[in-house]
Amino acid sequence: MSDIFFDELNIPKPAYNLGISGVGHGAMTGRMLEGLEQVFLKEKPDWVLVFGDINSTIAGALAASKLHIPIAHVEAGLRSFNRKMPEEINRILTDHCADLLFTPTAAATQNLNDEGIAAGKISEVGDVMQDAAILFGDLAKNRETIAERLELVAGQFILATVHRQENTDHPDRLAAIVEGLCLIASEIPVILPLHPRTRARVDAQGIKPGRGVRIIEPIGFIDMIALERASALVVTDSGGVQKEAYFQRVHCVTLRDETEWTELVASGWNKLCPPTSGKAIADAVCAAIGTVGQDNALYGTGNASQRIAHQMSAMS
């Protein structure tokens, strides 16, 4: 899937690709740690910059830490307070390895303060996803023909994404999500770009979405923004899509027990709905359609990337 983003956003191909996939969390992180150590020994970077909360994040932080290379963490301080999530462990460990922590929100900064991380290491810069939403917003407008290609009417469909392990790897939760989407689709069409992991789990369980749930192949970032903007509401278990919906000022229902983006819930743009039953999901979505949250700027002014680059340049 990454090829879509490199091509669509005109991102240069990476100098190194470790090519690690298709293995468990432990094996993946261990192989990344081994591979990155060799890259760092060869390149001798002044800093290692890691982003987010995935396995490569913690692998990069650990490899750099053991080689005494300073670490900067972008999107630091996020907490769902659910340590059953692999992402939560990755966030915590990376933050406590890092020498410089770039937080997107005041809540993230407070989380780090509460954990005893020195204030001098923390820099609240805003969210780089806000930067991306602004940068690629005009391109997304030109891609709104994706809705036309799919014969969708703006404001008259639901956009859904499902990929998180806590949902896809638990048959009852995945079945409830599919049932909920089917119930919703009896009232309003549902568009579901299907993640490869989700497709594999749905096929393995013999779950077949009913009529009205329209499954499409995974799409790129710009097409995703265009569909988010045109939708009546977004249903997701993705951390990033929660924010993308907010950037497009579209309400979101999140199919999780908690979220690291607590300010979206507090400001009324996001509603948490644990996927315990199809009816609960359908009721939450139907109640949220047409609602909006507070008119506020939660993630900075769109210059987080410049602020990070400036600080990193000054310290190199």
Coordinates of C-alpha atoms in Angstrom, one line a residue, residues 46-47 120 210 266:
D46 CA 23.5 13.3 13.9
W47 CA 19.9 12.6 15.0
G120 CA 13.3 21.0 28.5
G210 CA -24.7 -7.3 2.7
A266 CA -14.3 16.6 24.1

